[in-house]
XYZ file of C-alpha atoms in Angstrom:
602
model
C 2.405 1.310 4.300
C 0.391 -0.002 7.271
C -0.238 2.493 10.241
C -1.717 1.532 13.387
C -3.291 4.665 15.304
C -3.467 3.308 18.841
C -5.763 6.278 20.560
C -8.780 8.310 19.804
C -7.959 11.832 18.417
C -10.327 14.857 18.651
C -13.716 14.215 16.883
C -13.123 16.932 14.171
C -9.940 14.996 13.121
C -11.524 11.622 12.588
C -13.050 12.425 9.209
C -9.743 13.505 8.002
C -7.970 10.098 9.087
C -8.815 7.977 6.233
C -7.010 6.222 3.442
C -5.665 2.688 2.621
C -3.362 1.235 5.131
C -4.576 3.107 8.249
C -5.803 0.910 11.285
C -7.572 2.767 13.925
C -7.912 1.110 17.360
C -8.658 3.778 19.887
C -9.422 1.093 22.676
C -5.736 0.334 22.853
C -5.038 3.731 24.657
C -7.158 2.380 27.589
C -6.032 -1.153 27.613
C -3.574 -2.777 29.728
C -2.045 -6.290 30.239
C -0.183 -6.345 26.792
C -3.197 -5.496 24.383
C -0.956 -3.136 22.513
C 1.761 -5.705 22.297
C -0.610 -8.294 20.884
C -2.123 -5.662 18.452
C 1.419 -4.893 17.170
C 2.408 -8.523 16.954
C -0.995 -9.438 15.134
C -1.276 -6.522 12.771
C 2.432 -6.024 12.148
C 2.251 -2.339 11.142
C 4.925 -0.374 9.704
C 4.312 2.718 11.631
C 2.808 3.038 15.106
C 1.197 6.683 15.617
C 0.863 7.120 19.299
C 0.848 9.530 22.295
C 2.502 7.193 24.657
C 5.925 5.576 24.490
C 6.345 1.901 23.849
C 7.588 -0.156 26.822
C 10.208 -2.692 25.904
C 7.811 -5.637 25.871
C 5.505 -4.082 23.276
C 8.640 -3.283 21.294
C 10.010 -6.762 21.325
C 6.491 -8.287 20.482
C 6.261 -6.062 17.301
C 9.946 -6.506 16.541
C 9.874 -10.272 16.797
C 6.570 -10.682 14.642
C 8.013 -8.831 11.600
C 10.497 -9.653 8.825
C 14.211 -9.333 9.796
C 14.748 -6.500 7.385
C 11.550 -4.521 7.944
C 12.056 -1.049 9.228
C 9.634 -0.073 12.198
C 8.733 3.386 12.946
C 7.140 5.075 15.890
C 5.791 8.622 15.508
C 5.342 9.901 19.073
C 3.000 12.932 19.239
C 3.294 15.510 22.121
C 5.847 13.714 24.179
C 5.383 14.016 27.832
C 9.003 14.703 28.371
C 9.294 18.408 28.580
C 12.824 17.930 26.951
C 11.401 16.231 23.892
C 12.058 17.932 20.764
C 11.329 16.853 17.090
C 14.160 14.362 16.360
C 14.695 10.722 15.364
C 16.552 8.485 17.487
C 17.206 4.777 17.318
C 14.696 3.429 20.049
C 16.665 0.607 21.387
C 15.575 1.477 25.034
C 16.899 -1.826 26.191
C 14.791 -3.838 23.850
C 17.422 -4.968 21.436
C 15.536 -3.683 18.358
C 17.720 -1.766 16.077
C 15.228 -1.734 13.234
C 12.864 0.379 15.453
C 13.075 4.040 15.143
C 11.231 6.670 17.149
C 10.511 10.138 15.949
C 9.411 12.595 18.840
C 7.036 15.158 17.217
C 6.674 18.043 19.476
C 3.043 19.316 19.221
C 3.119 22.387 17.353
C 0.944 25.313 17.637
C -2.128 24.893 15.336
C -5.066 22.860 14.895
C -5.241 19.142 15.775
C -5.794 18.369 12.383
C -2.564 20.094 11.273
C -0.852 18.085 13.907
C -2.196 14.537 12.646
C -1.501 15.664 9.046
C 1.933 16.555 9.894
C 2.467 13.304 11.774
C 1.244 11.176 9.109
C 3.072 12.979 6.393
C 6.167 12.889 8.584
C 5.719 8.951 9.023
C 5.248 8.331 5.270
C 8.538 10.274 4.525
C 10.555 8.596 7.276
C 9.276 5.133 6.329
C 9.947 5.816 2.712
C 13.496 6.685 3.419
C 14.004 3.656 5.669
C 12.971 1.294 3.058
C 14.483 2.906 0.009
C 17.714 4.540 1.187
C 19.633 1.194 1.831
C 19.276 -0.103 -1.844
C 19.883 3.212 -3.161
C 23.022 3.510 -1.101
C 24.304 0.008 -2.318
C 23.621 0.976 -5.958
C 25.299 4.354 -5.596
C 28.472 2.754 -3.759
C 28.878 0.412 -6.707
C 29.196 3.504 -9.230
C 32.850 4.277 -10.355
C 32.568 8.120 -10.097
C 34.654 8.416 -13.407
C 34.027 10.673 -16.487
C 32.415 7.903 -18.400
C 30.159 7.787 -21.499
C 26.527 8.474 -21.198
C 23.610 7.741 -23.674
C 20.821 10.181 -23.138
C 17.427 9.097 -24.771
C 15.052 11.997 -25.448
C 15.943 15.488 -26.262
C 13.338 17.472 -24.437
C 14.327 20.287 -22.224
C 14.851 18.102 -19.080
C 17.536 15.803 -20.845
C 19.072 18.644 -22.723
C 19.770 20.497 -19.303
C 20.981 17.035 -17.974
C 23.239 16.584 -20.947
C 24.650 20.108 -20.259
C 25.440 19.404 -16.773
C 26.986 16.161 -17.626
C 29.266 17.334 -20.467
C 30.515 20.092 -18.290
C 31.258 17.378 -15.550
C 33.483 15.773 -18.186
C 31.346 13.049 -19.477
C 31.196 11.861 -23.003
C 27.469 12.516 -23.986
C 25.610 11.199 -26.888
C 21.818 12.209 -27.295
C 19.277 10.203 -29.208
C 15.859 11.415 -30.141
C 13.057 10.066 -32.549
C 12.171 13.604 -33.620
C 14.139 15.849 -36.084
C 16.751 18.383 -34.983
C 14.642 21.116 -33.042
C 16.685 23.825 -35.211
C 15.235 22.127 -38.517
C 11.902 23.908 -37.807
C 9.911 20.917 -39.046
C 6.217 20.630 -38.475
C 5.351 20.764 -34.847
C 3.455 17.413 -35.008
C 6.769 15.574 -35.295
C 8.303 16.948 -32.021
C 7.761 16.118 -28.413
C 6.371 18.351 -25.699
C 9.257 20.842 -25.512
C 9.587 21.657 -29.183
C 6.140 20.634 -30.243
C 4.241 22.860 -27.878
C 3.905 26.634 -27.918
C 6.884 28.926 -27.885
C 6.837 29.890 -24.283
C 7.890 28.175 -20.874
C 7.562 29.455 -17.348
C 9.193 29.053 -14.107
C 7.471 29.935 -10.948
C 7.645 28.545 -7.410
C 4.487 26.676 -7.921
C 5.182 24.809 -11.156
C 4.851 21.143 -11.008
C 2.164 21.614 -8.678
C 0.043 18.866 -7.115
C -3.187 17.949 -9.077
C -5.292 16.054 -6.582
C -8.651 17.665 -6.696
C -9.812 19.632 -3.765
C -12.646 19.092 -0.956
C -15.251 21.280 -3.078
C -14.889 19.524 -6.312
C -13.666 16.056 -5.469
C -10.832 14.120 -7.110
C -9.606 14.978 -10.605
C -12.242 13.787 -12.819
C -9.895 11.674 -15.262
C -12.783 9.563 -16.543
C -15.135 12.401 -17.085
C -15.283 13.739 -20.748
C -14.137 17.371 -21.223
C -17.505 18.448 -22.593
C -18.815 17.560 -19.124
C -16.028 19.604 -17.501
C -13.900 16.535 -16.972
C -10.351 15.654 -17.937
C -11.002 12.626 -20.266
C -9.748 13.134 -23.879
C -9.529 9.528 -24.571
C -12.228 7.040 -25.478
C -13.425 5.623 -21.963
C -14.584 2.270 -23.392
C -11.242 1.734 -24.872
C -9.212 2.421 -21.621
C -7.322 -0.686 -20.417
C -7.537 -2.121 -17.019
C -4.129 -0.871 -15.926
C -5.124 2.738 -17.062
C -8.124 2.518 -14.770
C -6.042 1.366 -12.033
C -3.768 4.396 -12.431
C -6.818 6.598 -12.001
C -7.789 4.476 -8.972
C -4.434 5.268 -7.559
C -4.591 8.859 -8.233
C -7.954 9.523 -6.906
C -7.384 7.146 -3.699
C -4.558 9.440 -2.375
C -5.794 10.896 1.115
C -5.592 14.552 1.433
C -2.734 14.610 4.058
C -0.632 12.597 1.625
C -1.426 14.721 -1.396
C -0.447 17.884 0.610
C 2.827 16.148 1.605
C 3.734 15.268 -2.008
C 2.852 18.939 -3.170
C 5.198 20.266 -0.233
C 7.938 18.056 -1.667
C 7.423 19.431 -5.089
C 7.360 22.973 -3.769
C 10.687 22.336 -2.053
C 12.279 21.293 -5.034
C 10.977 24.404 -6.972
C 12.962 26.322 -4.527
C 16.109 24.422 -5.297
C 15.259 24.937 -9.063
C 15.140 28.734 -8.479
C 18.617 28.657 -7.124
C 19.803 26.121 -9.870
C 18.484 28.397 -12.712
C 20.281 31.368 -11.303
C 23.490 29.571 -11.193
C 22.997 28.012 -14.530
C 22.512 31.414 -16.106
C 25.504 32.804 -14.279
C 27.748 29.857 -15.428
C 26.400 29.663 -19.161
C 25.882 33.364 -19.949
C 25.081 32.659 -23.709
C 22.129 30.377 -22.632
C 19.966 33.147 -21.632
C 20.778 35.528 -24.555
C 18.208 36.234 -27.372
C 15.719 33.618 -25.775
C 13.277 35.955 -24.747
C 13.937 35.848 -21.077
C 11.478 38.065 -19.225
C 11.588 38.475 -15.434
C 8.320 38.449 -13.256
C 5.106 36.720 -13.458
C 1.688 38.480 -13.017
C -0.888 36.123 -11.495
C -4.697 36.829 -12.153
C -7.864 35.271 -10.534
C -11.367 35.331 -11.368
C -12.615 34.084 -7.924
C -11.979 36.297 -4.759
C -11.875 33.090 -2.487
C -9.143 31.541 -4.627
C -7.325 34.815 -4.863
C -7.148 34.894 -1.029
C -6.073 31.400 -0.611
C -3.427 31.704 -3.280
C -2.152 35.085 -2.095
C -1.580 33.585 1.290
C 0.203 30.441 -0.175
C 2.466 32.636 -2.469
C 3.476 34.761 0.651
C 4.469 31.716 2.363
C 6.653 30.599 -0.452
C 8.349 33.981 -0.746
C 7.142 34.518 -3.931
C 4.961 37.638 -3.875
C 6.336 40.942 -4.929
C 2.997 43.029 -5.060
C -0.719 42.371 -4.592
C -2.979 44.133 -6.982
C -6.698 45.140 -6.876
C -8.599 44.627 -10.236
C -8.304 48.493 -10.771
C -4.510 48.216 -9.939
C -4.043 45.404 -12.211
C -5.664 47.573 -15.116
C -3.427 50.516 -14.161
C -0.113 48.767 -13.958
C -0.926 46.607 -16.857
C -3.087 48.548 -19.348
C -3.120 45.588 -21.820
C -5.701 43.997 -19.347
C -8.125 46.980 -19.166
C -10.575 45.044 -21.287
C -10.614 42.074 -18.822
C -11.252 44.526 -15.909
C -13.895 46.330 -17.707
C -15.654 43.008 -18.489
C -15.581 41.927 -14.815
C -13.188 39.211 -15.264
C -10.798 40.016 -12.526
C -11.009 39.606 -8.634
C -7.402 40.612 -8.321
C -3.862 39.608 -8.883
C -0.320 39.739 -7.764
C 3.075 39.951 -9.164
C 5.379 37.164 -8.172
C 8.957 35.718 -8.749
C 9.410 33.793 -11.774
C 10.656 34.272 -15.500
C 9.634 33.023 -19.069
C 11.471 32.172 -22.223
C 10.808 31.509 -25.626
C 11.403 27.721 -25.637
C 12.048 27.178 -29.190
C 14.792 29.676 -29.175
C 15.997 28.320 -25.885
C 16.400 24.831 -27.246
C 18.235 26.048 -30.235
C 20.772 27.918 -27.937
C 21.113 24.902 -25.774
C 21.643 22.470 -28.541
C 24.128 24.635 -30.156
C 26.003 24.992 -26.675
C 25.991 21.126 -26.354
C 27.429 20.579 -29.744
C 30.108 23.288 -28.962
C 31.005 21.365 -25.906
C 31.571 18.076 -27.796
C 27.929 16.328 -27.392
C 26.904 14.116 -30.238
C 23.243 14.154 -31.401
C 21.300 11.358 -33.274
C 18.260 12.927 -34.651
C 15.368 10.929 -36.098
C 16.780 7.968 -34.307
C 14.316 6.086 -32.439
C 15.387 3.860 -29.389
C 13.140 0.814 -29.011
C 13.964 -0.221 -25.619
C 16.775 -1.646 -23.257
C 18.516 -4.721 -23.967
C 18.641 -7.135 -21.094
C 21.829 -9.153 -20.301
C 21.443 -12.813 -19.228
C 21.809 -11.653 -15.628
C 18.536 -9.583 -15.955
C 20.217 -6.187 -15.908
C 20.139 -3.778 -18.853
C 23.477 -3.725 -21.085
C 22.464 -1.572 -23.856
C 19.845 0.267 -26.035
C 18.084 -1.356 -28.901
C 18.464 1.166 -31.557
C 17.771 0.529 -35.326
C 18.717 -3.203 -35.123
C 22.024 -2.293 -33.290
C 22.928 -2.253 -29.679
C 24.221 0.900 -28.260
C 26.399 0.487 -25.211
C 27.684 3.133 -22.935
C 28.699 3.315 -19.093
C 25.405 4.875 -18.289
C 21.841 5.456 -19.856
C 19.633 8.280 -18.941
C 16.044 7.949 -20.278
C 13.772 10.900 -20.415
C 11.086 10.261 -23.023
C 8.306 12.467 -21.909
C 4.853 10.809 -22.312
C 6.259 8.494 -25.126
C 8.065 5.937 -22.965
C 6.065 2.968 -24.088
C 8.501 -0.036 -24.717
C 11.424 2.121 -23.929
C 10.651 2.120 -20.178
C 9.827 -1.626 -20.001
C 11.863 -3.516 -17.526
C 12.070 -0.248 -15.450
C 10.103 0.414 -12.297
C 8.886 3.744 -14.178
C 7.100 1.575 -16.692
C 3.343 2.303 -16.709
C 3.661 5.235 -14.135
C 3.643 7.864 -16.822
C 0.471 8.946 -18.719
C -0.237 11.780 -21.102
C -2.315 14.940 -20.500
C -2.728 17.477 -23.258
C -2.227 21.088 -23.154
C -3.248 23.260 -26.121
C -1.796 26.415 -27.600
C -2.705 29.441 -29.484
C -1.032 32.735 -30.522
C -2.243 36.395 -30.422
C -0.807 39.719 -31.558
C 0.499 41.727 -28.539
C -1.336 44.885 -29.411
C -0.741 48.349 -27.879
C -0.773 48.938 -25.076
C 1.380 45.823 -25.001
C 1.505 43.372 -22.276
C 4.924 43.581 -20.761
C 4.794 40.672 -18.164
C 3.877 37.102 -18.703
C 0.730 35.969 -16.933
C -0.753 33.195 -15.263
C -4.711 33.248 -15.342
C -6.778 31.365 -12.939
C -10.489 30.825 -13.885
C -12.170 28.744 -11.159
C -14.634 26.162 -12.620
C -13.569 26.834 -16.305
C -12.585 24.016 -18.658
C -9.368 25.974 -19.233
C -9.140 26.701 -15.521
C -5.299 27.622 -15.470
C -3.624 29.449 -18.493
C -0.275 30.528 -19.072
C 0.359 33.655 -21.407
C 3.936 34.134 -22.306
C 5.006 37.392 -23.966
C 7.084 36.623 -26.979
C 8.212 37.845 -30.403
C 7.722 36.293 -33.770
C 10.364 35.375 -36.393
C 10.368 38.889 -37.839
C 10.442 40.518 -34.178
C 6.572 41.111 -34.106
C 5.267 41.142 -30.607
C 3.128 38.031 -29.858
C 1.328 36.433 -26.874
C 1.478 32.775 -26.702
C -1.445 31.199 -24.577
C -1.307 27.738 -23.250
C -3.899 25.782 -21.103
C -5.805 22.780 -20.566
C -5.959 19.218 -19.168
C -6.971 16.366 -21.365
C -5.834 12.867 -20.073
C -4.910 10.320 -22.879
C -4.033 7.476 -20.652
C -1.080 5.612 -21.274
C -1.135 6.149 -25.062
C -0.286 9.860 -25.919
C -1.848 9.336 -29.300
C -5.153 8.364 -27.753
C -6.970 11.508 -28.471
C -10.821 12.120 -29.232
C -10.982 15.065 -31.852
C -14.307 16.146 -30.446
C -12.992 16.631 -26.951
C -9.839 18.115 -28.171
C -11.806 20.813 -30.074
C -13.543 21.642 -26.909
C -10.242 22.027 -25.276
C -9.290 24.522 -28.160
C -12.525 26.385 -27.739
C -12.151 26.663 -23.987
C -8.682 28.365 -24.518
C -9.921 30.499 -27.084
C -12.722 31.853 -24.636
C -9.992 32.766 -22.067
C -8.129 34.550 -24.822
C -11.210 36.466 -25.969
C -12.115 37.430 -22.495
C -8.751 38.803 -21.238
C -7.464 40.043 -24.635
C -10.617 40.928 -26.621
C -8.949 43.157 -29.283
C -5.979 40.860 -29.798
C -8.376 38.013 -30.042
C -10.517 39.497 -32.751
C -7.368 40.516 -34.778
C -6.050 37.028 -34.491
C -9.404 35.750 -35.667
C -9.492 38.288 -38.472
C -6.033 37.572 -39.910
C -6.379 33.836 -39.527
C -3.602 33.608 -36.839
C -6.017 32.094 -34.238
C -6.552 28.968 -36.243
C -3.001 28.712 -37.980
C -1.402 28.869 -34.577
C -3.278 26.085 -32.930
C -1.166 23.142 -31.528
C -1.163 20.711 -28.767
C 1.384 18.890 -26.712
C 1.191 15.819 -24.563
C 2.779 16.394 -21.193
C 4.087 13.324 -19.107
C 1.708 12.893 -15.882
C 1.822 10.586 -12.900
C -0.854 9.450 -10.726
C 0.900 10.775 -7.471
C 1.513 14.217 -9.176
C 5.223 13.464 -8.319
C 7.970 13.690 -10.730
C 9.929 10.338 -11.284
C 13.653 10.012 -10.509
C 14.626 6.154 -10.962
C 18.098 4.847 -10.317
C 18.879 1.230 -11.404
C 21.966 -0.760 -11.984
C 23.012 -1.884 -15.580
C 25.044 -5.072 -16.381
C 28.381 -3.280 -16.684
C 28.688 -1.248 -13.286
C 26.952 1.804 -14.415
C 23.562 3.079 -13.983
C 20.109 3.320 -15.933
C 18.419 6.571 -14.685
C 15.044 7.592 -15.532
C 13.724 11.117 -15.254
C 10.151 12.483 -16.151
C 6.565 12.709 -15.184
C 6.967 16.349 -14.182
C 3.352 17.199 -15.150
C 3.157 20.863 -16.062
C 6.774 21.694 -14.622
C 9.335 19.807 -16.734
C 10.992 23.337 -17.792
C 10.955 24.553 -14.142
C 12.503 21.476 -12.423
C 14.935 20.614 -15.413
C 18.218 21.944 -13.465
C 16.969 19.764 -10.386
C 16.606 16.700 -12.472
C 20.088 17.378 -13.890
C 21.861 17.883 -10.710
C 20.041 14.560 -9.347
C 21.360 12.735 -12.314
C 24.890 14.170 -12.114
C 25.046 13.306 -8.447
C 23.927 9.672 -9.142
C 26.758 9.185 -11.763
C 29.208 10.442 -9.242
C 27.845 7.893 -6.756
C 26.376 10.438 -4.383
C 22.921 10.857 -3.041
C 20.364 13.551 -4.043
C 17.150 14.308 -2.111
C 15.081 13.571 -5.186
C 16.449 9.993 -5.326
C 14.024 9.158 -2.388
C 11.369 11.804 -2.722
C 10.805 11.047 -6.387
C 11.335 7.258 -6.094
C 9.187 5.607 -8.717
C 7.939 3.172 -6.237
C 6.754 5.905 -3.592
C 3.050 5.622 -4.267
C 2.900 1.868 -4.767
C 4.915 1.397 -1.362
C 2.281 3.551 0.352
C -0.494 1.428 -0.892
C 1.240 -1.805 -0.043
C 0.045 -3.497 3.172
C 1.333 -6.389 5.105
């Protein structure tokens, strides 16, 4: 996306206005005699960010210089018209330019930096919509909204929630997965993220959060080894050029766009909150005997981060109570040791819940089978078969071709060849998280916890209150960020050990007695496991919709970073809407080409 800024913003805003595709020509604000028209015709930007409205000759010059199907967008800041309000309108204005749209952005209260961040983010979203919506509308309009047959590849929690949504809508559902039945209780290493990870999953309003680094520490250190406080779990010398390109794409996202992406994710977390409530109401058996526990306690080691995150959680409507360190220990006696050790700057109790994901998957799979869904376990799908017309017409599976009306692919970090031929191919990499289990000793922890340790290798940890197979009270601790690149098996064992040790350090600091007991009994080592989460360079999940050769759709969902469980019902709603031929907000906001289109320049 190419944006032309035609004036000089305040000096303190200039350092913020960087990133690919931003042309700054402040001299145009003072120029006359067609200078702006010439600049628009010469540079052919997608977006004009301005404080003065185009005249018809300028609009015509821009219009005539661009491709016949290229949408053009003007974001007009602080319009002089006192009746101007924030709205989009066709900006024909006698120019005969139906492709040109003006969005009047009334200058809101706040800093100039906030104004320009809002304007740039608005431009990116509006241009994204203008580019992608027509093709999506064509694809959806061609769908026959019938109760058809659907093959789902991948039996993680996202696809299983999607399968339930589809089977309840009357579709004939078949699920394929390379792993054994999750109810078989096979060794954790043969499963994907949902069943292979620790027995706890969490919903909060900031799951699937943006991972773009920050001004203090810089971009996410994907290429720095874990032992140097980085994220790289793979051998750097073995990384392929396309993997280095992925890192470049991630670290090159300007701050204003990173904020916009995060805002979109948080919006869909609000959607997910309602969807989970509706799901548990419609399917009451799904919440029984799965360790469902309401309320999350957030803890912080850094008072600066605590202050910032408290403000953020209030803004999201998540906060129930803010707690000082002493109040944390008083309300949650299991954390007295952490308070005594000086590990707490404070905390807050927030909206959210946790479940024991292994029991939840069992309950969900049972429910699907009762509803008529068919499962094929230990049945890897190699990829999409392509018809002579270039469109997919089936799944290549164990030497045969599986054909259904629609295909829904959600392979987590293990897409590989399965996603070849889709726009999602190459977008999803792996990031490892590690797990351990502690006994929940008296006085027991009653609320599941999020722990933030600024600057620590295990900076963010989830502690889920669970029970073992014999009903014994347990704590499942999960944390860590270890980037594997595109290959989820690309793991340096030395770096992985460093990640395990970092999580053990957090366990020992916050639950010292439980940690010592787990070490003494051998539970600490026995409970070690890891899972590889699907990750994107943009930190945005992916929702791809493509046609297949027989009038249906191929839908790809994934790349939810740390929030696959949290946003599972949103993904399910989006897939169900697509199969009905209806739009859903994620179809555009989670479009697989969103970041690539931003980087594209004329």
